[in-house]
Amino acid sequence: MNQMGRRRFNQSVLGLSAALTLPTSTRAKPSGTLTARVGLARLVPEGYPETQIWGYDGRVPGPVLRVVRGERLSLRFVNQLPQASSVHWHGIRIDNAMDGVIGLTQQAVEPGASFDIDFVAPDAGTYWYHSHNRSWEQVARGLYGALIVTEPDGAPEVDLDEPLLIDDWRLADDAQIATGFGSLHDAAHAGRIGNWITVNGDPAWSREVARLARLRLRVVNAANARIVTIGMRGFEGWVVALDGMPLDQPAPIEELDLAPAQRADLILDVVADVGDEAILTSLERDGGFVLCGFPVRGQARSERRPPPAPLPANDVPAIADPAGARAVELRMEGGAMGGLHGAMMDGRMLDMRALASAGKVWAFNGTAGMEGTPLVDVVRGEVVKITIINDTAWPHAMHLHGHHFRQVPVQGPPGPLRDTLLVNRRETTSIAFVADNPGKWLLHCHMLEHAAAGMMTWLRVT
């Protein structure tokens, strides 16, 4: 199935297409139970059947969970799927036992079993939750949702606060999710890229707004492997947070790259005329298409509000001089178009073809997949600097569990706090963080097929 009916655009017709007014994403406060089960979703227009998905509470996305910073989230996760599963709370600096990584922080939750989730949300921001067992299949089937941790005070005054979860689905002609999970071809290339895009589970999501309304849009890239470049028309505004963490100063936005698992909080003013439509777009080589629309109905105010102030900072420990940090090297190897014939590591040839026969086509420091020895053992409070060398022909979205880090350039100040960093092909970069959260923490590529095919390691904080 190809998304031929999706509204496309070019520079001459941007913003001229009409939008459907459709239901907004479901909001729900934590109910005490979160159930993973099979469900049906209207991912495609009428005329096609509904798509069978796996979803939290049987829908996609799962319920939007909202708590205030410092509040406790207590849920019982119930697994009614035909596979074992778990829930990972992506970006939340929580207790290690709640991180949801099978084989590292907890046992798998078997079909019919349950697991009690209980943690305090220490940081305000936009986060999400998703399966962390066979995630290359279970996330692709719809097992994800938004977790919004609101500021107890100092939140920006907005007319709409909305999470937008972008996903791509690989659908067959009958509108059902295509099989072929774990394909070695996908794993060795860009990952499982879909042919159908939704926002909040809807191919034509929209919301009516008023001219000069101010919106807070919490954008999450929930795709397995697709890097999304977001553009806009009829909006002017700022990025105020990345991966849940506030920027020191709001940054004006025209377009934004989001790798899988990355998030961005946008404060946008609607500047499109009444009767027109403001849109978010996915920018592509051939022009792109509309992700979601905001038909403009009426006037919110007579003039624009002043630029927003920075969001209240979260209590993340400051990084001491990275020059004195514990230095670690992480070299990415393997993959198609430059790695399958072998890669050199420590003066020896890494036989990627032999690894491929075992379903592994990627390696970190010559090791494909998890092993019993961590990448690094550190004492709580140490500053860690990991130099990441992407010696492959593909970009990788590196995600560190349990911590936020800053990218450390060769020159200039460190970058903003993040939990997921896009490392481009043949790029070398470094990240630094204070290892203040004890436990065993995963470090992996969030192109989920890459992780399953070898791009996973871990570190231990004691």
Coordinates of C-alpha atoms in Angstrom, one line a residue:
M1 CA 0.0 0.0 0.0
N2 CA 1.3 3.5 -0.9
Q3 CA 0.0 6.6 0.7
M4 CA -1.1 8.1 -2.6
G5 CA -4.1 9.8 -1.1
R6 CA -1.9 11.8 1.3
R7 CA -1.9 15.6 0.7
R8 CA 1.3 16.5 -1.0
F9 CA 2.7 19.9 -1.6
N10 CA 5.3 22.0 -3.3
Q11 CA 6.4 25.6 -2.9
S12 CA 3.6 27.0 -5.0
V13 CA 0.7 25.1 -3.4
L14 CA 1.9 24.8 0.2
G15 CA -1.0 25.4 2.6
L16 CA -3.8 25.4 0.0
S17 CA -5.2 21.9 0.7
A18 CA -8.2 21.5 2.8
A19 CA -8.2 19.6 6.1
L20 CA -10.7 17.2 7.7
T21 CA -11.8 18.0 11.2
L22 CA -11.2 14.8 13.0
P23 CA -11.3 13.7 16.7
T24 CA -8.3 14.7 18.7
S25 CA -6.0 12.2 20.5
T26 CA -7.5 10.6 23.5
R27 CA -6.4 12.0 26.9
A28 CA -6.4 9.9 30.0
K29 CA -5.1 10.3 33.5
P30 CA -3.3 7.2 34.9
S31 CA -6.1 4.7 35.7
G32 CA -4.0 2.2 37.6
T33 CA -3.9 -0.4 34.8
L34 CA -2.2 -0.4 31.4
T35 CA -3.0 -3.4 29.2
A36 CA -1.2 -4.5 26.1
R37 CA -3.7 -6.2 23.8
V38 CA -4.7 -6.7 20.2
G39 CA -7.0 -4.0 18.8
L40 CA -8.3 -2.3 15.7
A41 CA -7.4 1.1 14.4
R42 CA -8.6 3.3 11.6
L43 CA -5.1 4.0 10.1
V44 CA -6.4 4.4 6.6
P45 CA -9.5 6.1 5.0
E46 CA -13.0 4.6 4.9
G47 CA -13.2 2.0 2.1
Y48 CA -10.3 0.0 3.5
P49 CA -10.7 -2.3 6.6
E50 CA -9.5 -1.3 10.0
T51 CA -5.9 -2.4 10.8
Q52 CA -5.2 -4.9 13.5
I53 CA -2.7 -3.4 15.8
W54 CA -1.1 -4.2 19.2
G55 CA -1.8 -1.3 21.5
Y56 CA -1.8 -0.2 25.1
D57 CA -5.5 -0.5 26.1
G58 CA -6.0 -1.8 22.6
R59 CA -5.5 1.5 20.8
V60 CA -2.7 3.5 19.1
P61 CA -1.2 5.5 20.4
G62 CA -1.9 4.3 23.9
P63 CA -3.5 6.6 26.5
V64 CA -1.8 9.9 27.1
L65 CA -0.5 9.7 30.7
R66 CA -0.2 13.1 32.4
V67 CA 1.5 13.7 35.8
V68 CA 3.0 16.7 37.5
R69 CA 6.7 16.8 38.1
G70 CA 7.5 15.1 41.4
E71 CA 4.3 13.0 41.3
R72 CA 4.3 9.2 41.6
L73 CA 3.0 7.1 38.7
S74 CA 1.6 3.8 39.8
L75 CA 0.3 1.4 37.2
R76 CA -0.2 -2.3 36.8
F77 CA 1.0 -3.4 33.3
V78 CA -1.1 -6.4 32.1
N79 CA 0.1 -8.4 29.1
Q80 CA -2.7 -9.8 27.0
L81 CA -0.5 -10.2 23.9
P82 CA 0.6 -13.5 22.3
Q83 CA 4.3 -12.5 23.1
A84 CA 6.1 -11.6 26.2
S85 CA 6.5 -7.8 26.6
S86 CA 7.5 -4.9 28.8
V87 CA 7.2 -1.2 29.1
H88 CA 10.2 1.2 28.8
W89 CA 9.7 4.8 30.0
H90 CA 11.8 6.6 27.4
G91 CA 13.8 9.5 28.7
I92 CA 12.6 9.4 32.3
R93 CA 15.5 9.3 34.9
I94 CA 13.8 6.7 37.1
D95 CA 14.9 3.8 39.3
N96 CA 16.7 1.1 37.3
A97 CA 14.2 -1.6 38.2
M98 CA 11.4 0.3 36.4
D99 CA 13.4 0.8 33.1
G100 CA 11.7 -2.2 31.3
V101 CA 14.8 -3.7 29.6
I102 CA 14.3 -7.5 29.4
G103 CA 17.3 -9.4 30.6
L104 CA 19.0 -6.3 32.1
T105 CA 16.6 -4.6 34.5
Q106 CA 13.7 -7.1 34.7
Q107 CA 12.3 -10.4 33.4
A108 CA 9.9 -10.5 30.5
V109 CA 6.2 -10.1 31.3
E110 CA 4.8 -13.3 29.8
P111 CA 1.3 -13.5 28.2
G112 CA -1.3 -13.4 30.9
A113 CA 1.1 -12.0 33.5
S114 CA 1.5 -8.5 34.9
F115 CA 4.2 -6.2 36.3
D116 CA 3.7 -3.3 38.8
I117 CA 5.2 0.0 37.7
D118 CA 5.9 2.6 40.4
F119 CA 8.1 5.6 40.0
V120 CA 8.3 9.3 40.7
A121 CA 8.6 11.5 37.6
P122 CA 11.6 13.7 38.4
D123 CA 11.6 16.0 35.3
A124 CA 9.0 18.0 33.5
G125 CA 8.8 17.5 29.8
T126 CA 7.6 15.3 26.9
Y127 CA 8.4 11.6 27.2
W128 CA 7.0 8.4 25.8
Y129 CA 6.6 4.8 26.7
H130 CA 7.0 1.8 24.4
S131 CA 7.6 -1.9 24.4
H132 CA 11.2 -3.0 25.0
N133 CA 10.9 -6.7 24.2
R134 CA 11.0 -7.5 20.4
S135 CA 10.6 -3.8 20.0
W136 CA 11.4 -4.0 16.3
E137 CA 8.1 -5.8 16.0
Q138 CA 6.0 -4.7 18.9
V139 CA 6.6 -0.9 18.4
A140 CA 5.9 -1.4 14.7
R141 CA 2.6 -2.9 15.7
G142 CA 1.7 0.1 17.8
L143 CA 2.9 -0.4 21.3
Y144 CA 3.7 3.1 22.3
G145 CA 2.1 6.2 23.9
A146 CA 2.9 9.7 25.3
L147 CA 3.9 10.5 28.9
I148 CA 3.6 14.2 29.7
V149 CA 5.1 15.5 32.9
T150 CA 3.8 19.0 33.5
E151 CA 5.6 21.8 35.2
P152 CA 4.1 22.5 38.7
D153 CA 4.7 26.2 38.0
G154 CA 6.2 28.4 35.3
A155 CA 4.5 26.6 32.4
P156 CA 3.9 28.7 29.3
E157 CA 0.4 30.1 28.8
V158 CA -0.9 28.5 25.7
D159 CA -4.3 27.9 24.1
L160 CA -3.6 24.3 23.2
D161 CA -1.2 21.7 24.6
E162 CA -1.1 18.7 22.3
P163 CA 1.1 15.7 21.9
L164 CA 1.7 14.6 18.3
L165 CA 3.1 11.1 17.8
I166 CA 4.4 10.6 14.3
D167 CA 4.7 7.0 13.1
D168 CA 5.2 5.2 9.8
W169 CA 3.6 1.9 9.1
R170 CA 4.5 -0.7 6.6
L171 CA 1.0 -1.8 5.3
A172 CA 0.0 -4.4 2.8
D173 CA -2.7 -3.8 0.2
D174 CA -5.4 -5.0 2.6
A175 CA -4.4 -2.2 5.1
Q176 CA -2.9 -4.8 7.5
I177 CA 0.6 -4.5 8.9
A178 CA 3.0 -6.2 6.6
T179 CA 5.0 -9.1 8.1
G180 CA 8.7 -9.6 7.5
F181 CA 9.7 -8.3 11.0
G182 CA 13.4 -8.8 11.6
S183 CA 14.3 -8.8 8.0
L184 CA 18.1 -8.9 7.5
H185 CA 17.8 -6.5 4.6
D186 CA 16.0 -3.9 6.8
A187 CA 18.5 -4.5 9.6
A188 CA 21.6 -4.0 7.3
H189 CA 20.2 -0.8 5.7
A190 CA 18.1 2.0 7.2
G191 CA 15.8 -0.2 9.2
R192 CA 12.1 -0.9 8.8
I193 CA 10.8 2.2 6.9
G194 CA 7.0 2.3 6.4
N195 CA 4.9 3.4 3.5
W196 CA 2.1 5.0 5.5
I197 CA 2.3 8.0 7.9
T198 CA 0.0 8.8 10.8
V199 CA -0.1 11.4 13.5
N200 CA -1.7 10.2 16.7
G201 CA -2.8 7.1 14.8
D202 CA -4.6 9.1 12.1
P203 CA -3.5 9.7 8.5
A204 CA -5.3 13.1 8.4
W205 CA -5.2 14.4 11.9
S206 CA -6.3 17.9 12.4
R207 CA -7.5 20.4 15.0
E208 CA -9.3 23.7 14.6
V209 CA -7.5 26.7 16.0
A210 CA -7.9 30.5 16.0
R211 CA -5.7 33.0 14.4
L212 CA -2.9 34.2 16.8
A213 CA -3.6 31.3 19.1
R214 CA -0.5 30.0 20.8
L215 CA 0.1 26.3 20.8
R216 CA 2.4 24.0 22.6
L217 CA 3.0 21.0 20.3
R218 CA 4.8 18.0 21.9
V219 CA 6.2 16.2 18.8
V220 CA 7.4 12.6 19.2
N221 CA 9.0 10.5 16.5
A222 CA 7.7 7.0 17.3
A223 CA 8.8 5.4 14.0
N224 CA 11.1 2.4 14.1
A225 CA 13.7 3.9 11.8
R226 CA 12.5 6.9 9.8
I227 CA 14.2 10.3 10.4
V228 CA 11.5 13.0 10.0
T229 CA 12.3 16.5 8.9
I230 CA 9.4 18.7 10.1
G231 CA 8.5 21.9 8.3
M232 CA 5.6 24.3 8.7
R233 CA 3.3 26.8 7.0
G234 CA 1.1 29.3 8.8
F235 CA 3.0 29.1 12.0
E236 CA 5.8 31.1 13.6
G237 CA 7.5 30.0 16.7
W238 CA 10.2 28.4 18.8
V239 CA 11.7 25.1 20.0
V240 CA 11.6 25.3 23.8
A241 CA 12.7 21.8 24.7
L242 CA 14.4 18.7 23.2
D243 CA 14.0 15.2 24.5
G244 CA 12.0 16.6 27.5
M245 CA 14.7 19.0 28.6
P246 CA 14.2 22.8 28.3
L247 CA 16.6 24.8 26.2
D248 CA 18.5 27.6 27.9
Q249 CA 16.7 30.0 25.5
P250 CA 13.8 29.3 23.0
A251 CA 15.2 28.8 19.5
P252 CA 13.3 30.2 16.4
I253 CA 12.2 27.3 14.2
E254 CA 11.7 26.9 10.5
E255 CA 12.3 23.2 10.2
L256 CA 13.5 20.5 12.5
D257 CA 15.1 17.0 12.2
L258 CA 13.8 14.3 14.5
A259 CA 15.5 10.9 14.6
P260 CA 13.5 7.9 15.9
A261 CA 12.7 8.4 19.6
Q262 CA 13.6 12.1 19.7
R263 CA 11.1 14.7 20.9
A264 CA 10.7 18.4 20.6
D265 CA 8.4 20.9 22.4
L266 CA 7.3 23.6 20.1
I267 CA 5.6 26.9 21.0
L268 CA 3.9 28.1 17.8
D269 CA 1.8 31.1 17.1
V270 CA -0.9 30.7 14.4
V271 CA -0.3 33.4 11.8
A272 CA -2.4 31.9 8.9
D273 CA -5.4 33.9 8.0
V274 CA -8.9 33.0 9.2
G275 CA -10.3 30.5 6.7
D276 CA -6.9 29.2 5.8
E277 CA -5.0 26.4 7.3
A278 CA -1.7 26.1 9.3
I279 CA 0.1 22.9 8.7
L280 CA 3.0 20.8 9.8
T281 CA 4.8 19.0 6.9
S282 CA 7.3 16.2 6.4
L283 CA 10.0 17.6 4.1
E284 CA 11.1 15.1 1.5
R285 CA 13.4 15.2 -1.5
D286 CA 10.4 15.5 -3.9
G287 CA 8.7 18.3 -1.9
G288 CA 7.0 16.4 1.0
F289 CA 3.5 16.0 2.4
V290 CA 1.2 17.4 5.1
L291 CA 1.5 15.6 8.4
C292 CA -1.4 17.4 10.1
G293 CA -3.5 20.4 9.7
F294 CA -4.9 23.2 11.8
P295 CA -7.8 24.9 10.1
V296 CA -8.1 28.5 11.3
R297 CA -11.5 29.5 12.5
G298 CA -11.9 32.8 14.3
Q299 CA -9.5 35.2 16.0
A300 CA -7.9 34.4 19.4
R301 CA -6.6 37.9 20.1
S302 CA -5.9 41.2 18.3
E303 CA -2.1 41.0 18.4
R304 CA 0.6 38.4 19.0
R305 CA 2.0 37.6 22.4
P306 CA 5.6 38.4 23.2
P307 CA 8.2 35.6 22.7
P308 CA 8.0 32.9 25.3
A309 CA 10.4 32.8 28.3
P310 CA 12.5 29.6 28.8
L311 CA 10.8 26.7 30.4
P312 CA 11.7 26.0 34.1
A313 CA 14.9 24.0 34.2
N314 CA 14.9 20.4 35.4
D315 CA 17.4 19.4 38.2
V316 CA 19.9 17.7 36.0
P317 CA 23.5 17.7 37.4
A318 CA 25.8 20.1 35.6
I319 CA 28.7 18.5 33.7
A320 CA 32.1 19.3 35.1
D321 CA 35.0 19.9 32.6
P322 CA 34.7 17.0 30.1
A323 CA 38.5 17.1 29.8
G324 CA 38.6 15.4 33.2
A325 CA 35.9 12.9 32.4
R326 CA 36.2 9.1 32.2
A327 CA 36.9 8.6 28.5
V328 CA 35.3 5.8 26.6
E329 CA 35.3 5.0 22.9
L330 CA 32.4 3.4 21.0
R331 CA 33.0 2.4 17.4
M332 CA 30.1 1.5 15.2
E333 CA 30.8 -1.1 12.6
G334 CA 29.0 -3.2 10.0
G335 CA 25.9 -2.8 7.9
A336 CA 25.4 -2.7 4.2
M337 CA 27.4 -0.6 1.7
G338 CA 30.7 -0.7 3.5
G339 CA 30.6 -3.1 6.4
L340 CA 29.4 -6.6 5.3
H341 CA 32.7 -7.6 3.8
G342 CA 34.4 -7.0 7.1
A343 CA 35.7 -4.2 9.3
M344 CA 38.9 -3.8 11.1
M345 CA 38.9 -3.6 14.9
D346 CA 42.0 -3.6 17.1
G347 CA 44.1 -4.9 14.2
R348 CA 41.8 -7.8 13.4
M349 CA 39.2 -8.4 10.8
L350 CA 35.6 -8.4 12.0
D351 CA 33.8 -11.1 9.9
M352 CA 30.4 -9.4 9.4
R353 CA 29.3 -12.2 7.0
A354 CA 29.7 -14.7 9.8
L355 CA 27.7 -12.5 12.1
A356 CA 25.0 -12.1 9.5
S357 CA 24.5 -15.8 9.5
A358 CA 23.5 -15.4 13.1
G359 CA 21.2 -12.5 12.4
K360 CA 23.7 -9.8 13.5
V361 CA 25.0 -7.3 11.0
W362 CA 26.2 -4.5 13.3
A363 CA 28.8 -4.3 16.1
F364 CA 30.0 -2.0 18.8
N365 CA 33.8 -2.2 19.4
G366 CA 33.9 -5.6 17.6
T367 CA 31.0 -7.1 19.6
A368 CA 27.6 -7.7 18.0
G369 CA 24.9 -7.5 20.7
M370 CA 24.9 -7.6 24.4
E371 CA 27.5 -9.4 26.5
G372 CA 28.2 -9.8 30.1
T373 CA 30.8 -7.1 30.4
P374 CA 29.6 -3.5 30.4
L375 CA 31.0 -0.8 28.1
V376 CA 32.2 0.9 31.2
D377 CA 31.9 0.6 35.0
V378 CA 31.6 3.9 36.8
V379 CA 31.1 5.2 40.3
R380 CA 28.0 7.3 40.9
G381 CA 28.8 11.0 40.3
E382 CA 31.6 10.4 37.8
V383 CA 31.5 12.4 34.6
V384 CA 31.6 10.1 31.5
K385 CA 32.6 11.1 28.0
I386 CA 31.8 8.6 25.3
T387 CA 33.4 9.3 21.9
I388 CA 31.2 7.7 19.2
I389 CA 32.8 6.8 15.9
N390 CA 30.3 6.0 13.2
D391 CA 32.4 3.9 10.9
T392 CA 29.3 2.8 8.8
A393 CA 27.4 4.1 5.8
W394 CA 24.2 4.8 7.8
P395 CA 23.1 7.2 10.4
H396 CA 22.3 5.9 13.9
A397 CA 20.1 7.4 16.7
M398 CA 22.0 6.6 19.9
H399 CA 19.8 6.4 23.0
L400 CA 21.2 6.3 26.6
H401 CA 18.8 5.0 29.3
G402 CA 18.5 6.6 32.7
H403 CA 20.4 9.8 31.9
H404 CA 20.5 12.9 29.8
F405 CA 23.8 14.0 28.1
R406 CA 25.2 16.9 26.2
Q407 CA 27.0 16.6 22.8
V408 CA 30.5 17.8 23.2
P409 CA 31.9 19.3 20.0
V410 CA 35.6 19.6 19.2
Q411 CA 35.2 23.4 19.6
G412 CA 32.5 25.5 21.1
P413 CA 30.1 25.0 24.0
P414 CA 28.3 21.7 24.7
G415 CA 24.9 21.1 23.1
P416 CA 21.5 20.9 24.8
L417 CA 20.6 18.1 27.1
R418 CA 19.3 15.1 25.2
D419 CA 18.7 11.3 25.6
T420 CA 18.9 10.4 21.9
L421 CA 21.5 11.7 19.5
L422 CA 21.6 11.3 15.7
V423 CA 25.1 10.3 14.7
N424 CA 25.5 10.7 10.9
R425 CA 27.4 8.3 8.7
R426 CA 31.2 8.6 9.0
E427 CA 30.7 11.1 11.8
T428 CA 32.8 11.2 15.0
T429 CA 31.3 13.0 18.0
S430 CA 31.3 12.8 21.8
I431 CA 28.6 12.9 24.5
A432 CA 29.2 13.7 28.2
F433 CA 27.0 13.2 31.3
V434 CA 27.1 12.8 35.0
A435 CA 26.5 9.2 35.9
D436 CA 24.2 10.0 38.8
N437 CA 21.6 7.2 38.4
P438 CA 22.8 3.8 39.8
G439 CA 22.0 0.7 37.9
K440 CA 22.6 -1.1 34.6
W441 CA 21.7 1.2 31.7
L442 CA 21.3 0.3 28.1
L443 CA 23.0 2.3 25.3
H444 CA 21.8 1.4 21.8
C445 CA 20.7 2.6 18.4
H446 CA 17.0 3.5 18.3
M447 CA 16.7 2.4 14.7
L448 CA 15.1 -0.6 16.3
E449 CA 16.3 -3.1 13.7
H450 CA 19.9 -2.0 14.1
A451 CA 19.6 -2.6 17.9
A452 CA 18.2 -6.1 17.3
A453 CA 21.0 -6.8 14.8
G454 CA 23.9 -6.0 17.2
M455 CA 23.9 -2.3 18.1
M456 CA 23.4 -2.6 21.9
T457 CA 25.7 -2.3 24.9
W458 CA 25.3 -1.2 28.5
L459 CA 27.1 0.6 31.3
R460 CA 27.0 0.1 35.0
V461 CA 26.8 2.9 37.7
T462 CA 27.5 1.8 41.2

